[in-house]
C-alpha cells in the first residue's frame, strides 16, 4: 500500500508539472523569447550569405548555356539555345535570350489529332517541354543540356597542392615525435 501511495504521489506531481509546462506555453506571445529577438540588418545579412558576387571576383569568368532539343525518330524538330560566354558581362540581348529559354513552354505535336489547350504555352510551367504523340512506334527524345564553366581550376589545383604539402609536413612532424 505504501508503494502504491508513493507511485500515486509521483503521478500527481508529474501531472501537475506537465500542466504547469502546458500553461506556461499557453501564456501568450509575450513570454516567448523568440519575440524579443531583433532582426538582423540587410547589410549584415549580405556579408553573411553564401554564394558569390561576380564583379568583385577579379579574374573569375563564368560561362553558362542552355540547349533544349526535341527529336522525333532521330530528326531534330524543335530547339532553343542560349550561351553566355561571361556572366559578369551579360548583355541585355543575352538576358532576353536566357529569359526566353527558361520562361517558355515548348509544345511539340507529332501525328494527327493532337489537341492542346491554348494556354499550355502561356508560361504556367516554365522551362518545360510538352510532347504530344498520336502515332505508334515513334522514338521521342527531349534533351536539355546545361553547360556551366568557371576558370578557377588553377586556383583549386593550387589549394590542393597546399593541402597536400601541409598534410605531408604534418605526417613528418608526427613521425619525428
PDB file of C-alpha atoms in Angstrom:
ATOM      1  CA  UNK A   1       0.000   0.000   0.000  1.00  0.00           C
ATOM      2  CA  UNK A   2       2.890   2.331   0.805  1.00  0.00           C
ATOM      3  CA  UNK A   3       4.378   1.676  -2.589  1.00  0.00           C
ATOM      4  CA  UNK A   4       1.070   2.429  -4.317  1.00  0.00           C
ATOM      5  CA  UNK A   5       0.797   5.691  -2.361  1.00  0.00           C
ATOM      6  CA  UNK A   6       4.286   6.793  -3.410  1.00  0.00           C
ATOM      7  CA  UNK A   7       3.510   5.977  -7.044  1.00  0.00           C
ATOM      8  CA  UNK A   8       0.231   7.885  -6.834  1.00  0.00           C
ATOM      9  CA  UNK A   9       2.023  10.950  -5.423  1.00  0.00           C
ATOM     10  CA  UNK A  10       4.677  10.690  -8.133  1.00  0.00           C
ATOM     11  CA  UNK A  11       1.934  10.515 -10.754  1.00  0.00           C
ATOM     12  CA  UNK A  12       0.177  13.563  -9.311  1.00  0.00           C
ATOM     13  CA  UNK A  13       3.449  15.511  -9.236  1.00  0.00           C
ATOM     14  CA  UNK A  14       4.218  14.582 -12.847  1.00  0.00           C
ATOM     15  CA  UNK A  15       0.695  15.584 -13.889  1.00  0.00           C
ATOM     16  CA  UNK A  16       0.998  18.913 -12.057  1.00  0.00           C
ATOM     17  CA  UNK A  17       4.379  19.626 -13.658  1.00  0.00           C
ATOM     18  CA  UNK A  18       3.036  18.784 -17.106  1.00  0.00           C
ATOM     19  CA  UNK A  19       0.028  21.037 -16.542  1.00  0.00           C
ATOM     20  CA  UNK A  20       2.301  23.877 -15.440  1.00  0.00           C
ATOM     21  CA  UNK A  21       4.515  23.427 -18.509  1.00  0.00           C
ATOM     22  CA  UNK A  22       1.452  23.402 -20.754  1.00  0.00           C
ATOM     23  CA  UNK A  23       0.045  26.514 -19.092  1.00  0.00           C
ATOM     24  CA  UNK A  24       3.389  28.285 -19.408  1.00  0.00           C
ATOM     25  CA  UNK A  25       3.377  27.565 -23.119  1.00  0.00           C
ATOM     26  CA  UNK A  26      -0.153  28.953 -23.421  1.00  0.00           C
ATOM     27  CA  UNK A  27       0.574  32.235 -21.625  1.00  0.00           C
ATOM     28  CA  UNK A  28       0.700  34.002 -24.965  1.00  0.00           C
ATOM     29  CA  UNK A  29       3.278  35.550 -27.144  1.00  0.00           C
ATOM     30  CA  UNK A  30       4.600  37.975 -24.518  1.00  0.00           C
ATOM     31  CA  UNK A  31       6.592  35.295 -22.707  1.00  0.00           C
ATOM     32  CA  UNK A  32       8.038  33.762 -25.872  1.00  0.00           C
ATOM     33  CA  UNK A  33      11.765  34.654 -26.034  1.00  0.00           C
ATOM     34  CA  UNK A  34      11.741  34.494 -29.834  1.00  0.00           C
ATOM     35  CA  UNK A  35       9.687  37.686 -29.935  1.00  0.00           C
ATOM     36  CA  UNK A  36      12.461  39.544 -28.115  1.00  0.00           C
ATOM     37  CA  UNK A  37      14.959  38.784 -30.873  1.00  0.00           C
ATOM     38  CA  UNK A  38      15.958  41.683 -33.110  1.00  0.00           C
ATOM     39  CA  UNK A  39      16.042  41.393 -36.875  1.00  0.00           C
ATOM     40  CA  UNK A  40      19.481  41.426 -38.466  1.00  0.00           C
ATOM     41  CA  UNK A  41      20.103  44.278 -40.885  1.00  0.00           C
ATOM     42  CA  UNK A  42      20.212  43.625 -44.623  1.00  0.00           C
ATOM     43  CA  UNK A  43      23.849  44.808 -44.758  1.00  0.00           C
ATOM     44  CA  UNK A  44      24.886  42.259 -42.134  1.00  0.00           C
ATOM     45  CA  UNK A  45      22.939  39.503 -43.917  1.00  0.00           C
ATOM     46  CA  UNK A  46      24.621  40.403 -47.213  1.00  0.00           C
ATOM     47  CA  UNK A  47      28.008  39.886 -45.559  1.00  0.00           C
ATOM     48  CA  UNK A  48      26.965  36.518 -44.086  1.00  0.00           C
ATOM     49  CA  UNK A  49      25.192  34.924 -47.048  1.00  0.00           C
ATOM     50  CA  UNK A  50      26.847  32.301 -49.177  1.00  0.00           C
ATOM     51  CA  UNK A  51      27.420  32.486 -52.873  1.00  0.00           C
ATOM     52  CA  UNK A  52      29.495  34.954 -54.770  1.00  0.00           C
ATOM     53  CA  UNK A  53      29.317  38.361 -56.375  1.00  0.00           C
ATOM     54  CA  UNK A  54      30.814  38.034 -59.837  1.00  0.00           C
ATOM     55  CA  UNK A  55      32.029  41.634 -60.381  1.00  0.00           C
ATOM     56  CA  UNK A  56      34.017  41.618 -57.126  1.00  0.00           C
ATOM     57  CA  UNK A  57      35.990  38.491 -58.058  1.00  0.00           C
ATOM     58  CA  UNK A  58      38.702  39.806 -60.314  1.00  0.00           C
ATOM     59  CA  UNK A  59      39.753  37.284 -62.909  1.00  0.00           C
ATOM     60  CA  UNK A  60      36.842  34.891 -62.340  1.00  0.00           C
ATOM     61  CA  UNK A  61      34.967  34.108 -65.546  1.00  0.00           C
ATOM     62  CA  UNK A  62      31.737  32.141 -65.504  1.00  0.00           C
ATOM     63  CA  UNK A  63      30.097  30.940 -68.692  1.00  0.00           C
ATOM     64  CA  UNK A  64      26.618  29.486 -68.841  1.00  0.00           C
ATOM     65  CA  UNK A  65      24.487  27.928 -71.551  1.00  0.00           C
ATOM     66  CA  UNK A  66      21.255  26.006 -72.001  1.00  0.00           C
ATOM     67  CA  UNK A  67      20.354  23.890 -75.021  1.00  0.00           C
ATOM     68  CA  UNK A  68      16.889  22.344 -75.322  1.00  0.00           C
ATOM     69  CA  UNK A  69      16.137  19.984 -78.202  1.00  0.00           C
ATOM     70  CA  UNK A  70      13.341  17.625 -79.206  1.00  0.00           C
ATOM     71  CA  UNK A  71      13.963  14.734 -81.594  1.00  0.00           C
ATOM     72  CA  UNK A  72      11.321  12.582 -83.281  1.00  0.00           C
ATOM     73  CA  UNK A  73      12.752   9.423 -84.835  1.00  0.00           C
ATOM     74  CA  UNK A  74      16.215  10.977 -84.686  1.00  0.00           C
ATOM     75  CA  UNK A  75      15.211  14.170 -86.519  1.00  0.00           C
ATOM     76  CA  UNK A  76      15.526  17.498 -84.716  1.00  0.00           C
ATOM     77  CA  UNK A  77      12.040  19.054 -84.687  1.00  0.00           C
ATOM     78  CA  UNK A  78      12.447  21.836 -82.095  1.00  0.00           C
ATOM     79  CA  UNK A  79      15.319  23.546 -80.342  1.00  0.00           C
ATOM     80  CA  UNK A  80      16.128  26.536 -78.178  1.00  0.00           C
ATOM     81  CA  UNK A  81      19.584  27.608 -77.156  1.00  0.00           C
ATOM     82  CA  UNK A  82      21.356  30.384 -75.307  1.00  0.00           C
ATOM     83  CA  UNK A  83      25.037  30.723 -74.469  1.00  0.00           C
ATOM     84  CA  UNK A  84      26.503  33.417 -72.256  1.00  0.00           C
ATOM     85  CA  UNK A  85      30.299  33.417 -72.516  1.00  0.00           C
ATOM     86  CA  UNK A  86      30.832  35.686 -69.480  1.00  0.00           C
ATOM     87  CA  UNK A  87      28.009  36.033 -66.944  1.00  0.00           C
ATOM     88  CA  UNK A  88      29.583  39.141 -65.389  1.00  0.00           C
ATOM     89  CA  UNK A  89      29.350  40.915 -68.741  1.00  0.00           C
ATOM     90  CA  UNK A  90      25.946  39.633 -69.855  1.00  0.00           C
ATOM     91  CA  UNK A  91      24.317  41.894 -72.421  1.00  0.00           C
ATOM     92  CA  UNK A  92      20.637  42.824 -72.487  1.00  0.00           C
ATOM     93  CA  UNK A  93      20.203  40.664 -75.588  1.00  0.00           C
ATOM     94  CA  UNK A  94      21.729  37.646 -73.825  1.00  0.00           C
ATOM     95  CA  UNK A  95      19.496  38.233 -70.792  1.00  0.00           C
ATOM     96  CA  UNK A  96      16.431  38.309 -73.055  1.00  0.00           C
ATOM     97  CA  UNK A  97      17.554  35.104 -74.790  1.00  0.00           C
ATOM     98  CA  UNK A  98      18.047  33.408 -71.414  1.00  0.00           C
ATOM     99  CA  UNK A  99      14.605  34.545 -70.263  1.00  0.00           C
ATOM    100  CA  UNK A 100      13.026  33.237 -73.466  1.00  0.00           C
ATOM    101  CA  UNK A 101      14.591  29.801 -72.966  1.00  0.00           C
ATOM    102  CA  UNK A 102      13.751  29.378 -69.278  1.00  0.00           C
ATOM    103  CA  UNK A 103      10.365  31.132 -69.247  1.00  0.00           C
ATOM    104  CA  UNK A 104       8.651  29.305 -72.089  1.00  0.00           C
ATOM    105  CA  UNK A 105       6.865  26.029 -72.639  1.00  0.00           C
ATOM    106  CA  UNK A 106       7.902  24.209 -75.803  1.00  0.00           C
ATOM    107  CA  UNK A 107       4.960  22.322 -77.355  1.00  0.00           C
ATOM    108  CA  UNK A 108       5.771  19.621 -79.927  1.00  0.00           C
ATOM    109  CA  UNK A 109       2.963  17.707 -81.632  1.00  0.00           C
ATOM    110  CA  UNK A 110       3.642  14.555 -83.646  1.00  0.00           C
ATOM    111  CA  UNK A 111       0.871  12.996 -85.701  1.00  0.00           C
ATOM    112  CA  UNK A 112      -2.743  13.951 -86.394  1.00  0.00           C
ATOM    113  CA  UNK A 113      -5.469  14.920 -83.917  1.00  0.00           C
ATOM    114  CA  UNK A 114      -3.202  16.286 -81.186  1.00  0.00           C
ATOM    115  CA  UNK A 115      -5.042  18.909 -79.190  1.00  0.00           C
ATOM    116  CA  UNK A 116      -3.521  21.201 -76.594  1.00  0.00           C
ATOM    117  CA  UNK A 117      -5.307  23.965 -74.722  1.00  0.00           C
ATOM    118  CA  UNK A 118      -4.203  27.395 -75.961  1.00  0.00           C
ATOM    119  CA  UNK A 119      -2.897  28.381 -72.527  1.00  0.00           C
ATOM    120  CA  UNK A 120      -0.466  25.425 -72.277  1.00  0.00           C
ATOM    121  CA  UNK A 121       2.311  27.635 -73.621  1.00  0.00           C
ATOM    122  CA  UNK A 122       1.272  30.673 -71.575  1.00  0.00           C
ATOM    123  CA  UNK A 123       4.005  30.026 -69.017  1.00  0.00           C
ATOM    124  CA  UNK A 124       2.076  28.078 -66.399  1.00  0.00           C
ATOM    125  CA  UNK A 125       5.019  25.692 -66.223  1.00  0.00           C
ATOM    126  CA  UNK A 126       8.253  27.373 -67.181  1.00  0.00           C
ATOM    127  CA  UNK A 127      11.188  25.740 -68.929  1.00  0.00           C
ATOM    128  CA  UNK A 128       9.020  22.783 -69.853  1.00  0.00           C
ATOM    129  CA  UNK A 129       8.693  20.683 -72.970  1.00  0.00           C
ATOM    130  CA  UNK A 130       5.341  19.083 -73.775  1.00  0.00           C
ATOM    131  CA  UNK A 131       5.348  16.382 -76.454  1.00  0.00           C
ATOM    132  CA  UNK A 132       2.046  15.097 -77.816  1.00  0.00           C
ATOM    133  CA  UNK A 133       2.213  11.982 -79.951  1.00  0.00           C
ATOM    134  CA  UNK A 134      -0.676  10.180 -81.619  1.00  0.00           C
ATOM    135  CA  UNK A 135       1.411   7.776 -83.714  1.00  0.00           C
ATOM    136  CA  UNK A 136       2.667   4.302 -82.843  1.00  0.00           C
ATOM    137  CA  UNK A 137       6.296   3.163 -82.908  1.00  0.00           C
ATOM    138  CA  UNK A 138       7.831   6.622 -82.605  1.00  0.00           C
ATOM    139  CA  UNK A 139      11.115   7.411 -80.873  1.00  0.00           C
ATOM    140  CA  UNK A 140      10.737  10.639 -78.913  1.00  0.00           C
ATOM    141  CA  UNK A 141      13.599  12.407 -77.168  1.00  0.00           C
ATOM    142  CA  UNK A 142      13.625  15.629 -75.164  1.00  0.00           C
ATOM    143  CA  UNK A 143      17.151  16.707 -74.243  1.00  0.00           C
ATOM    144  CA  UNK A 144      18.126  19.627 -72.018  1.00  0.00           C
ATOM    145  CA  UNK A 145      21.826  20.338 -71.665  1.00  0.00           C
ATOM    146  CA  UNK A 146      23.178  22.861 -69.182  1.00  0.00           C
ATOM    147  CA  UNK A 147      26.748  23.994 -69.724  1.00  0.00           C
ATOM    148  CA  UNK A 148      28.441  25.859 -66.899  1.00  0.00           C
ATOM    149  CA  UNK A 149      32.136  26.600 -66.680  1.00  0.00           C
ATOM    150  CA  UNK A 150      34.375  28.523 -64.310  1.00  0.00           C
ATOM    151  CA  UNK A 151      38.017  29.378 -64.958  1.00  0.00           C
ATOM    152  CA  UNK A 152      39.046  28.678 -61.359  1.00  0.00           C
ATOM    153  CA  UNK A 153      40.646  25.245 -61.867  1.00  0.00           C
ATOM    154  CA  UNK A 154      44.192  26.619 -61.414  1.00  0.00           C
ATOM    155  CA  UNK A 155      43.195  28.148 -58.048  1.00  0.00           C
ATOM    156  CA  UNK A 156      41.699  24.829 -56.908  1.00  0.00           C
ATOM    157  CA  UNK A 157      44.802  22.937 -58.005  1.00  0.00           C
ATOM    158  CA  UNK A 158      46.975  25.410 -56.107  1.00  0.00           C
ATOM    159  CA  UNK A 159      44.807  24.999 -52.986  1.00  0.00           C
ATOM    160  CA  UNK A 160      45.013  21.212 -53.320  1.00  0.00           C
ATOM    161  CA  UNK A 161      48.811  21.374 -53.642  1.00  0.00           C
ATOM    162  CA  UNK A 162      48.974  23.488 -50.482  1.00  0.00           C
ATOM    163  CA  UNK A 163      46.772  20.967 -48.629  1.00  0.00           C
ATOM    164  CA  UNK A 164      48.904  18.022 -49.795  1.00  0.00           C
ATOM    165  CA  UNK A 165      52.108  19.758 -48.682  1.00  0.00           C
ATOM    166  CA  UNK A 166      50.578  20.670 -45.335  1.00  0.00           C
ATOM    167  CA  UNK A 167      49.454  17.065 -44.805  1.00  0.00           C
ATOM    168  CA  UNK A 168      52.889  15.722 -45.718  1.00  0.00           C
ATOM    169  CA  UNK A 169      54.572  18.131 -43.288  1.00  0.00           C
ATOM    170  CA  UNK A 170      52.154  17.135 -40.543  1.00  0.00           C
ATOM    171  CA  UNK A 171      52.995  13.458 -41.140  1.00  0.00           C
ATOM    172  CA  UNK A 172      56.726  14.178 -40.945  1.00  0.00           C
ATOM    173  CA  UNK A 173      56.314  16.087 -37.674  1.00  0.00           C
ATOM    174  CA  UNK A 174      54.213  13.246 -36.247  1.00  0.00           C
ATOM    175  CA  UNK A 175      56.854  10.665 -37.221  1.00  0.00           C
ATOM    176  CA  UNK A 176      59.612  12.670 -35.551  1.00  0.00           C
ATOM    177  CA  UNK A 177      57.868  12.613 -32.187  1.00  0.00           C
TER     178      UNK A 177
END
